[in-house]
Amino acid sequence: MMGNQPTQDHATRAEVFNRDEARVDWHDKTLWFIRQKRDRAAWTIPDWEALRDQASAIKDNVLSNLHDYLISFEAQAQRNGVVVHWAADAEEHNEIVHQILKRHQVSKIVKSKSMLTEECRLNEYLHDHGVEVVDTDLGERIVQLAGEPPSHIVLPCIHWKKEEIGALFHKHLGTPEGNADPTFLTAAARTHLRQSFMSSKVAITGVNFGVAETGEIVVCTNEGNADLGVQLADVHIACMGIEKLIPERKHLSVFLRLLARSATGQPITTYSSHFRKPRPGQEMHIVLVDNGRSERMKHHSFKNALKCIRCGACMNTCPVYRRSGGHSYNYAIAGPIGSILAPSLDMKQYADLPFASTLCGSCSNVCPVKINIHEQLYQWRQVIVQAGYVSKQKEVGIAAMTAVLSRPWLYRYAGNVGRWFLKTFPTLASNKINPWAKQREMPAPPSQSFRRWYQDNRKKK
Amino acid sequence: MSRDKMLLAIREALPKEATAIPDYQPSATSFDVVQKFIDTLVGIGGAVIKVSSLSVVNDYVIKHFSGQRVVSLVQGVDSYATTLEADPHLLENVALTVVPGAFGVAENGAVWITDGSMGDRALPFIANNLAMIISAQDIVPTLHEAYQRIGADGYNFGTFIAGPSKTADIEQSLVLGAHGPKSNTIFLLA
Ligand code: SF4
């Protein structure tokens, strides 16, 4: 699954995923099921849209006051007895964490889910420095045992079948061969990871929200792995992107009402833990990480991506993500949000990602903090084309698409031609000019366009 | 030093005008908070038992956990513990812990507890089963009222717990008891 070459682009990697059609269908359906659970959860909240507006407004306020909020957060956290570190980039973040581990002379630690540490490649860094990191989220542990990165920010092993997990556990944990029962496998993982919890002196966690007013951090999990790790360790290291701040404690209500409902359709995660002061005798560190965030804040069109609360809803709804799999994005954060975050870190390396979208806008519709994801995808395409980081084939496609979308009459005409073309030469559409037609049959074209159908129907009334 | 460098970079990236946070008043809820709390918690794998007194809780504990280690932090429910081992690892053999919850939240089935009533912060996470006691009076409709109630409380550690520890990482099959308690029972005193 791994071994993604940086020279391959998203389309090539998606093609690999698409070779197993049954698996793609299953992946697609599973994620759509989660999207539907999200819808049902959202519909139970009459204030849902107002909450999204409010969350977005709070994040706007954060992004326009971040300097002062960080200073307040730091002062409060220090008053609470927490050591605050500042890391300008991934490397500095990794060094800071490693220094703390060195001082405590530990060679094995537990870590709960943190997309920031994935972004910084902390596990690899620590591995190279002789420290073993045990990921304690079940899904993350599964992909870790398999030597893979997570394929989804909330559901790290969503691309794995239970039979494969059974075989993986048989190999690594010694479970009986052929046992693929989720309850049995989860129990085996519980026993296996309990040993790490009981013996680890240091626990690393991510941060869902940091509160500028109080200096506390909030970590949300369903499994309880963050809490178990922290409460049994002598040292807690929390790694946090600077954009995770919110102004006041009371604002947590807005975000916690949105987060789990958007992510999995649950009313709230099982645990929403507020760490304000370390437990007696414990050492607590917070590492504040920039790693390109302040640079992004300067770009009016792209800074809204920093509002992301990592719920994963945009991935679950994305027709491209669902049918290409998280690994096809080759970045710690996959899907629509990853496709607008990655290019600001390295435009050349991730030039392909903003093109891995149909621009259908479903991502923006579900995003709990109302990030205009699909518009940013479109804007990134233009920036990337201007910078010359795009292959010839795509350049032609974009030029044509831009031409079509900017001229309504041509759009109508092209639609008619397209429908005629599909009917006349159904297999020709699946050619090399149209990369989206790879690995799939084109659907039967409708005899009428939606526009004409609408007009005809209106006339009939 | 990176701190100053980072703060400078952030200051330079800020827009000229800071945006204000608009006032937000959630619309009033009309549901019955107790019933909503029960339905929601049961829906996420928790259990709710209405009790009239603590002695009913005590009977329940004796009936279901006799011979196993029970740590109760509620006077009147055995085995009531006033002190715990200093080393939280020694709590691993706790079959059931009974702790006083501060209040419940109807919309999501969560109960708020803080370090002051946990005995040890590890206890609600390491015990095999968790029971919390709250009064039926102490249920708020949504998280908005919850944070109003928490206010500026000076807890060191506080957490919302909603149901048992769980995972659906293996093919989206829900399994209770991922790492923490396998069951979550709320005794509702009315
Ligand atoms: S961009 Fe929005 S929908 Fe996507 S993960 Fe972030 S918060 Fe969720």
XYZ file of C-alpha atoms and ligand atoms in Angstrom:
659
model
C 0.000 0.000 0.000
C 2.848 2.330 0.811
C 5.802 3.062 -1.365
C 4.079 5.986 -3.010
C 6.633 7.598 -5.233
C 6.641 11.388 -5.075
C 6.903 11.388 -8.842
C 3.521 9.708 -9.213
C 0.503 11.922 -9.147
C -2.881 11.475 -7.503
C -4.462 10.048 -10.630
C -1.789 7.349 -10.913
C -2.106 6.368 -7.280
C -5.894 6.396 -7.510
C -5.587 4.024 -10.439
C -3.758 1.542 -8.228
C -6.568 1.732 -5.662
C -9.141 1.319 -8.413
C -7.753 -1.991 -9.633
C -9.817 -3.738 -6.966
C -13.277 -2.674 -7.958
C -15.125 -4.504 -5.190
C -12.978 -2.826 -2.585
C -13.537 0.594 -4.096
C -17.294 0.055 -4.022
C -17.123 -1.035 -0.410
C -14.911 1.932 0.561
C -17.249 4.284 -1.234
C -20.340 2.881 0.481
C -18.781 2.808 3.951
C -17.848 6.480 3.789
C -21.185 7.462 2.339
C -22.863 5.652 5.221
C -20.878 7.842 7.638
C -21.844 10.931 5.669
C -25.505 9.910 6.100
C -25.020 9.453 9.827
C -23.618 12.967 9.897
C -26.719 14.275 8.139
C -29.053 12.599 10.592
C -27.105 14.015 13.541
C -27.095 17.519 12.057
C -30.830 17.415 11.421
C -31.518 16.839 15.108
C -30.071 20.278 15.905
C -32.413 23.074 14.850
C -29.554 25.569 15.277
C -27.163 23.644 13.042
C -26.621 26.348 10.420
C -26.366 29.063 13.081
C -23.754 26.957 14.860
C -21.707 26.639 11.674
C -21.880 30.393 11.155
C -20.845 31.006 14.728
C -17.957 28.525 14.574
C -16.724 30.165 11.405
C -17.007 33.644 12.972
C -15.116 32.568 16.085
C -12.326 31.191 13.904
C -12.266 34.458 11.920
C -11.799 36.268 15.181
C -8.993 33.880 16.153
C -7.182 34.349 12.858
C -7.342 38.121 13.265
C -6.172 38.106 16.915
C -3.855 35.136 16.936
C -0.834 37.066 18.179
C -2.545 38.265 21.349
C -4.365 34.990 21.932
C -1.110 33.053 21.792
C 0.477 35.339 24.333
C -2.538 35.018 26.615
C -2.624 31.241 26.152
C 1.051 30.938 26.983
C 0.784 33.098 30.104
C -2.236 31.169 31.393
C -0.691 27.797 30.657
C 2.511 28.796 32.455
C 0.471 29.954 35.422
C -1.113 26.493 35.383
C 2.326 24.928 35.666
C 2.650 23.902 32.027
C 5.892 24.321 30.053
C 5.169 26.016 26.708
C 7.457 25.501 23.706
C 7.456 27.267 20.349
C 8.377 25.459 17.152
C 8.676 27.381 13.894
C 8.668 24.232 11.760
C 8.330 20.461 11.824
C 12.001 19.892 12.486
C 12.053 22.136 15.527
C 8.894 20.450 16.826
C 10.497 17.032 16.525
C 13.693 18.220 18.214
C 11.780 19.713 21.135
C 9.875 16.478 21.701
C 13.037 14.431 21.403
C 14.890 16.624 23.908
C 12.172 16.073 26.492
C 12.319 12.311 25.920
C 16.094 12.338 26.185
C 15.978 14.159 29.483
C 13.677 11.455 30.817
C 15.737 8.708 29.200
C 12.836 6.892 27.636
C 13.000 4.721 24.562
C 9.307 3.849 24.240
C 6.285 6.134 24.471
C 2.555 6.078 23.806
C 0.852 8.558 21.510
C -2.817 9.217 20.842
C -4.051 10.534 17.529
C -2.462 13.768 16.378
C -2.538 14.884 12.773
C 0.098 17.486 13.604
C 2.623 14.804 14.515
C 1.757 13.056 11.242
C 2.354 16.329 9.421
C 5.732 16.689 11.185
C 6.600 13.002 10.698
C 7.410 12.713 14.376
C 7.233 8.912 14.458
C 9.899 8.539 11.783
C 12.089 11.143 13.430
C 11.904 9.483 16.835
C 12.406 6.055 15.302
C 15.623 7.294 13.718
C 16.687 8.533 17.143
C 16.028 5.235 18.843
C 12.597 5.906 20.343
C 9.682 3.613 19.623
C 6.300 5.333 19.379
C 3.247 3.166 20.042
C 0.156 4.685 18.458
C -2.699 3.827 20.797
C -5.743 4.681 18.718
C -6.857 1.272 17.446
C -7.070 2.348 13.814
C -3.705 4.060 13.997
C -2.143 1.024 15.656
C -3.438 -1.167 12.848
C -1.853 0.945 10.118
C 1.286 1.341 12.211
C 1.688 -2.443 12.513
C 1.222 -2.618 8.753
C 3.868 0.051 8.177
C 1.441 2.477 6.582
C 0.313 6.021 7.298
C -3.377 6.573 8.181
C -5.640 6.924 5.144
C -8.237 9.104 6.909
C -7.845 11.639 9.723
C -10.706 10.277 11.821
C -10.852 6.668 10.575
C -7.193 5.760 10.030
C -7.754 2.227 8.697
C -11.019 2.749 6.867
C -9.467 1.035 3.820
C -8.747 -2.203 5.731
C -10.989 -5.277 5.694
C -11.509 -7.181 8.914
C -9.989 -10.340 7.446
C -6.817 -8.411 6.682
C -6.745 -7.006 10.210
C -7.207 -10.540 11.531
C -4.205 -11.693 9.526
C -2.176 -8.677 10.672
C -2.995 -9.383 14.325
C -2.209 -13.054 13.846
C 1.247 -12.045 12.666
C 1.971 -9.330 15.236
C -0.188 -10.118 18.262
C -0.482 -13.869 17.901
C -4.263 -14.046 17.580
C -5.609 -17.311 16.103
C -5.322 -17.542 12.352
C -8.532 -16.795 10.488
C -10.270 -14.993 13.338
C -11.667 -11.765 11.921
C -14.309 -10.965 14.500
C -14.164 -7.208 15.309
C -15.065 -7.735 18.990
C -12.407 -10.399 19.406
C -9.754 -8.371 17.569
C -10.550 -5.227 19.562
C -10.200 -7.189 22.802
C -6.823 -8.503 21.623
C -5.689 -4.966 20.831
C -6.909 -3.789 24.224
C -4.737 -6.347 25.997
C -1.790 -5.636 23.731
C -1.965 -1.853 24.187
C -2.682 -2.034 27.913
C 0.904 -3.233 28.355
C 2.161 -0.072 26.673
C -0.109 2.159 28.750
C 1.080 0.486 31.938
C 4.762 0.835 31.112
C 5.033 4.178 29.344
C 6.483 7.132 31.230
C 5.671 9.657 28.549
C 2.388 10.172 26.695
C 1.991 12.384 23.647
C -1.413 13.702 22.628
C -2.715 16.040 19.984
C -4.921 19.002 20.814
C -8.414 19.629 19.486
C -8.817 23.047 21.086
C -6.642 25.356 23.163
C -8.373 28.048 25.177
C -6.607 31.433 25.205
C -8.585 32.598 28.234
C -7.665 29.698 30.537
C -4.582 28.029 29.032
C -6.353 24.672 29.022
C -6.382 22.207 26.141
C -9.188 19.889 25.104
C -8.602 16.438 23.642
C -11.460 14.372 22.221
C -11.405 10.588 21.770
C -13.876 7.732 21.728
C -11.502 5.071 22.944
C -10.153 6.871 26.009
C -6.614 6.246 24.812
C -5.456 9.846 25.237
C -6.691 9.924 28.835
C -5.370 6.521 29.782
C -1.950 7.368 28.350
C -1.716 10.760 30.040
C -3.059 9.736 33.439
C -0.624 6.840 33.750
C 2.449 8.782 32.568
C 4.939 11.014 34.362
C 5.146 13.375 31.414
C 2.417 14.647 29.087
C 3.477 16.312 25.841
C 0.657 17.957 23.877
C 1.497 18.942 20.292
C -0.644 21.738 18.939
C -0.861 23.790 15.755
C -1.180 27.498 16.557
C -4.541 27.660 14.774
C -6.146 25.356 17.350
C -6.712 28.265 19.718
C -10.163 29.552 20.552
C -10.746 32.708 22.603
C -12.831 31.555 25.576
C -13.882 28.405 27.343
C -17.549 29.013 26.577
C -16.777 28.819 22.851
C -16.060 25.130 23.321
C -19.801 24.581 23.377
C -20.093 25.654 19.745
C -17.248 23.448 18.541
C -18.046 20.380 20.622
C -21.625 20.463 19.379
C -20.342 20.391 15.801
C -17.255 18.171 15.907
C -18.469 14.631 16.573
C -21.757 15.114 14.750
C -19.837 16.175 11.652
C -17.217 13.462 12.052
C -19.189 10.274 12.712
C -22.729 11.366 13.484
C -22.248 10.844 17.231
C -23.734 13.506 19.520
C -20.296 13.949 21.162
C -17.140 11.859 21.463
C -17.068 9.551 24.479
C -14.369 11.645 26.144
C -13.885 15.426 25.846
C -11.098 16.019 28.325
C -10.033 19.472 29.528
C -6.409 19.458 30.672
C -5.684 22.612 32.628
C -3.002 21.672 35.143
C -0.761 18.609 35.227
C -1.655 15.934 37.768
C 0.343 16.263 40.996
C 3.938 15.254 40.341
C 3.435 15.195 36.579
C 5.230 17.310 33.993
C 3.112 18.820 31.229
C 4.387 20.375 28.006
C 2.593 22.108 25.174
C 4.442 22.503 21.888
C 3.023 25.305 19.710
C 3.790 24.709 16.053
C 3.727 27.115 13.105
C 5.097 25.035 10.196
C 3.763 27.266 7.417
C 0.631 28.480 9.182
C 1.651 32.139 9.635
C 2.718 32.236 6.007
C -0.693 30.938 4.957
C -2.449 33.548 7.101
C -1.107 36.230 4.771
C -2.970 34.815 1.791
C -6.471 36.087 1.846
C -7.809 33.366 -0.461
C -6.283 30.477 1.460
C -6.182 31.432 5.108
C -9.654 30.074 5.855
C -8.262 26.571 5.570
C -6.762 27.241 9.019
C -10.257 27.092 10.505
C -10.316 23.319 10.028
C -11.222 21.293 13.130
C -10.250 17.992 11.456
C -13.653 16.331 11.536
C -13.182 14.475 8.260
C -16.676 15.282 6.949
C -15.285 16.696 3.708
C -13.546 13.378 3.012
C -16.583 11.226 3.765
C -18.677 13.198 1.321
C -16.072 13.621 -1.429
C -16.799 11.483 -4.523
C -13.123 11.518 -5.444
C -11.824 10.605 -1.981
C -14.372 7.841 -1.597
C -13.261 6.251 -4.835
C -9.548 6.916 -4.709
C -8.665 6.197 -1.071
C -6.670 8.300 1.373
C -3.256 7.073 0.305
C -3.705 8.404 -3.204
C -3.207 11.918 -1.804
C 0.267 11.068 -0.479
C -0.086 13.617 2.325
C -0.841 13.245 6.066
C -4.231 14.855 5.558
C -6.108 13.422 2.595
C -9.255 14.484 0.831
C -10.493 17.961 -0.020
C -8.977 19.729 3.004
C -5.624 17.983 2.528
C -5.666 19.088 -1.088
C -5.783 22.748 -0.076
C -3.408 22.384 2.888
C -0.628 20.422 1.219
C 0.203 22.815 -1.639
C 0.913 25.647 0.756
C 3.609 23.488 2.344
C 5.141 22.466 -0.988
C 3.384 23.665 -4.112
C 5.563 21.696 -6.470
C 5.347 18.356 -4.709
C 1.585 18.579 -4.176
C 0.710 20.354 -7.427
C -1.561 17.448 -8.407
C -3.845 17.532 -5.358
C -6.090 20.524 -6.145
C -6.912 18.725 -9.390
C -8.152 15.654 -7.496
C -11.630 17.076 -7.277
C -14.765 17.464 -9.318
C -15.392 20.865 -7.664
C -18.879 19.635 -6.838
C -18.842 21.652 -3.613
C -20.143 18.893 -1.350
C -17.152 19.420 0.954
C -17.970 23.080 1.530
C -21.602 22.173 2.214
C -20.790 19.827 5.073
C -17.822 21.674 6.603
C -18.774 22.630 10.181
C -16.623 25.773 10.103
C -17.772 26.735 6.600
C -14.452 26.652 4.810
C -14.970 27.409 1.105
C -12.998 24.285 0.231
C -14.052 23.839 -3.386
C -13.414 27.493 -4.197
C -9.951 27.228 -2.747
C -9.318 24.103 -4.803
C -10.197 26.098 -7.896
C -7.998 29.009 -6.819
C -5.077 26.700 -6.121
C -5.369 25.326 -9.650
C -4.890 28.789 -11.036
C -1.932 29.530 -8.778
C -0.331 26.210 -9.674
C -0.844 26.647 -13.392
C 0.630 30.143 -13.236
C 3.628 28.794 -11.348
C 4.108 26.257 -14.146
C 3.776 23.181 -11.917
C 1.253 21.346 -13.976
C 1.499 18.685 -16.618
C 0.485 19.427 -20.209
C -2.496 17.106 -20.097
C -4.082 18.866 -17.164
C -3.276 22.280 -18.525
C -5.419 21.560 -21.559
C -8.212 20.259 -19.358
C -8.167 23.324 -17.123
C -8.027 25.735 -20.016
C -11.043 24.009 -21.510
C -12.863 23.916 -18.184
C -12.165 27.571 -17.474
C -13.388 28.449 -20.927
C -16.543 26.419 -20.433
C -17.352 27.666 -16.965
C -16.844 31.300 -17.838
C -19.202 31.248 -20.847
C -22.748 30.169 -20.084
C -23.784 29.758 -23.731
C -20.803 27.565 -24.449
C -21.595 25.481 -21.373
C -25.081 24.808 -22.702
C -23.744 23.995 -26.142
C -20.945 21.795 -24.822
C -23.502 19.948 -22.725
C -25.564 19.127 -25.798
C -22.512 18.013 -27.710
C -21.351 15.945 -24.751
C -24.652 14.109 -24.479
C -24.642 13.404 -28.199
C -21.012 12.293 -28.013
C -21.617 9.911 -25.113
C -24.574 8.332 -26.888
C -22.796 7.955 -30.161
C -19.387 6.794 -28.932
C -19.886 5.469 -25.375
C -16.466 3.842 -25.156
C -14.587 6.725 -26.681
C -15.307 8.879 -23.649
C -13.226 6.481 -21.575
C -10.053 7.528 -23.290
C -6.858 9.187 -22.276
C -8.160 12.709 -22.669
C -10.593 12.199 -19.853
C -8.753 10.926 -16.765
C -11.990 10.637 -14.767
C -13.202 7.961 -17.109
C -10.423 5.600 -16.094
C -11.542 2.359 -14.439
C -15.185 3.058 -15.022
C -17.879 2.878 -17.621
C -19.452 6.171 -18.451
C -23.084 6.373 -17.330
C -25.866 6.454 -19.873
C -26.331 10.098 -20.782
C -29.668 11.722 -20.034
C -31.636 12.611 -23.153
C -32.221 16.119 -21.847
C -30.071 18.469 -19.863
C -31.325 19.457 -16.427
C -31.737 22.997 -17.708
C -33.924 21.982 -20.600
C -35.916 19.600 -18.434
C -36.525 22.404 -15.968
C -37.596 24.817 -18.668
C -39.901 22.274 -20.312
C -41.454 21.430 -17.003
C -42.002 25.034 -16.149
C -43.730 25.571 -19.456
C -46.019 22.626 -18.787
C -47.207 24.150 -15.514
C 14.565 32.173 19.683
C 11.612 30.767 17.798
C 9.015 32.298 20.080
C 9.794 35.868 19.061
C 10.314 34.924 15.449
C 6.970 33.142 15.334
C 5.078 35.918 17.078
C 6.566 38.466 14.717
C 5.594 36.418 11.682
C 2.082 36.015 13.060
C 1.736 39.701 13.805
C 2.774 40.525 10.260
C 0.201 38.125 8.894
C -2.739 39.629 10.773
C -5.343 41.663 8.923
C -5.577 45.366 9.773
C -8.982 44.989 11.352
C -9.772 42.302 13.871
C -13.174 40.731 13.372
C -15.563 40.607 16.302
C -17.480 37.551 17.443
C -21.193 38.078 16.883
C -23.568 37.451 19.745
C -25.068 34.046 19.597
C -28.157 32.933 21.432
C -29.133 29.325 20.862
C -32.844 28.866 20.332
C -34.779 27.475 23.273
C -35.152 23.711 23.452
C -38.518 22.142 24.030
C -37.619 18.553 24.865
C -37.937 16.912 28.266
C -34.344 16.964 29.504
C -34.495 13.797 31.592
C -36.088 11.704 28.858
C -33.766 13.131 26.222
C -30.742 12.369 28.378
C -31.856 8.769 28.885
C -32.680 8.197 25.215
C -29.430 9.712 24.021
C -27.208 7.853 26.460
C -28.868 4.520 25.768
C -28.471 5.244 22.064
C -24.690 5.491 22.462
C -24.266 2.349 24.520
C -24.679 3.694 28.059
C -27.204 2.615 30.678
C -29.437 4.725 32.898
C -30.969 3.455 36.128
C -33.419 5.644 37.994
C -32.965 5.286 41.735
C -34.721 6.771 44.714
C -31.809 6.562 47.133
C -28.141 5.667 47.395
C -28.983 2.410 49.142
C -30.517 1.205 45.870
C -27.192 1.932 44.191
C -25.438 0.058 46.958
C -27.671 -2.987 46.462
C -26.966 -2.912 42.745
C -23.219 -2.848 43.324
C -23.367 -5.734 45.802
C -25.530 -7.775 43.473
C -23.364 -7.324 40.378
C -19.837 -6.885 41.675
C -19.482 -8.949 44.818
C -16.034 -10.437 45.162
C -14.521 -7.881 42.785
C -12.692 -4.665 43.537
C -15.079 -1.731 43.720
C -13.882 1.796 44.394
C -16.700 4.103 45.393
C -16.203 7.792 45.898
C -19.763 8.250 47.072
C -20.465 7.917 50.763
C -23.219 5.374 51.274
C -22.093 3.173 48.405
C -19.574 0.428 49.228
C -16.625 0.231 49.123
C -16.300 3.874 49.949
C -12.680 4.960 49.618
C -11.317 8.069 51.273
C -7.767 7.486 50.042
C -6.355 5.672 47.056
C -2.933 4.275 46.227
C -0.496 6.995 45.178
C 0.426 5.003 42.074
C -2.454 5.049 39.556
C -1.176 1.844 37.924
C -2.413 -0.036 40.976
C -5.975 0.867 40.017
C -5.848 -1.503 37.078
C -7.688 -4.226 38.944
C -10.697 -2.037 39.712
C -13.774 -3.777 38.343
C -16.143 -0.923 39.058
C -15.768 2.639 40.184
C -18.693 4.744 41.357
C -18.116 8.493 41.175
C -20.323 11.514 41.723
C -20.996 13.334 38.447
C -21.475 17.103 38.435
C -24.312 17.244 35.897
C -25.569 15.631 32.712
C -26.190 17.029 29.230
C -29.446 15.927 27.607
C -28.505 16.476 23.947
C -25.478 14.171 24.046
C -25.724 11.940 27.109
C -22.490 13.278 28.591
C -21.759 13.710 32.279
C -19.274 16.334 33.457
C -16.798 15.380 36.174
C -13.721 17.168 37.492
C -10.565 16.002 39.232
C -11.932 17.009 42.645
C -14.444 14.163 42.554
C -12.416 11.479 40.760
C -10.146 10.366 43.578
C -7.426 9.826 41.016
C -7.620 11.206 37.500
C -6.831 7.775 36.104
C -9.747 6.083 37.851
C -12.626 6.830 35.433
C -10.458 5.629 32.539
C -8.697 2.583 33.934
C -11.612 0.946 35.785
C -13.299 -1.850 33.864
C -16.723 -0.387 34.480
C -17.737 3.162 35.321
C -20.838 4.292 37.182
C -21.693 7.913 37.888
C -24.419 9.282 40.081
C -26.243 12.482 39.227
C -29.456 14.048 40.397
C -32.262 14.228 37.859
C -32.343 17.951 38.670
C -28.826 18.281 37.358
C -29.406 17.783 33.660
C -29.010 20.710 31.288
C -30.430 20.699 27.750
C -27.313 21.398 25.655
C -23.623 22.170 25.869
C -24.404 25.895 25.923
C -26.063 25.596 29.294
C -23.315 23.173 30.310
C -20.565 25.736 29.803
C -22.666 28.417 31.458
C -22.829 26.135 34.423
C -19.100 25.369 34.374
C -18.397 29.088 34.103
C -14.973 30.044 35.413
C -14.628 26.924 37.568
C -11.001 26.429 38.565
C -10.784 22.665 37.956
C -7.385 21.218 37.145
C -8.820 18.513 34.933
C -12.396 18.095 33.792
C -14.043 15.813 31.289
C -17.343 15.054 29.627
C -17.891 11.318 29.518
C -20.630 10.061 27.215
C -21.110 6.312 27.294
C -18.513 3.544 27.457
C -15.123 3.646 25.763
C -15.665 2.499 22.193
C -14.235 2.034 18.739
C -15.544 1.284 15.283
C -12.135 1.131 13.646
C -12.565 -2.428 12.395
C -14.948 -2.194 9.439
C -17.176 0.264 11.283
C -18.393 -2.441 13.672
C -19.085 -0.805 17.006
C -17.210 -2.451 19.886
C -17.600 -1.251 23.476
C -14.582 -1.180 25.769
C -11.757 -0.098 23.477
C -9.268 0.948 26.152
C -11.352 2.375 28.951
C -14.470 1.139 30.780
C -16.579 -1.435 28.975
C -19.757 -0.102 30.501
C -21.083 3.286 31.563
C -23.993 3.349 33.972
C -25.635 6.524 35.182
C -27.674 6.329 38.373
C -30.274 9.025 38.181
C -31.386 10.120 41.633
C -34.946 11.345 41.689
S -12.199 21.177 6.200
Fe -14.117 21.296 7.323
S -15.129 19.332 6.822
Fe -12.976 19.077 6.249
S -11.988 18.162 8.048
Fe -11.761 20.402 8.219
S -13.493 21.066 9.475
Fe -13.991 19.011 8.742
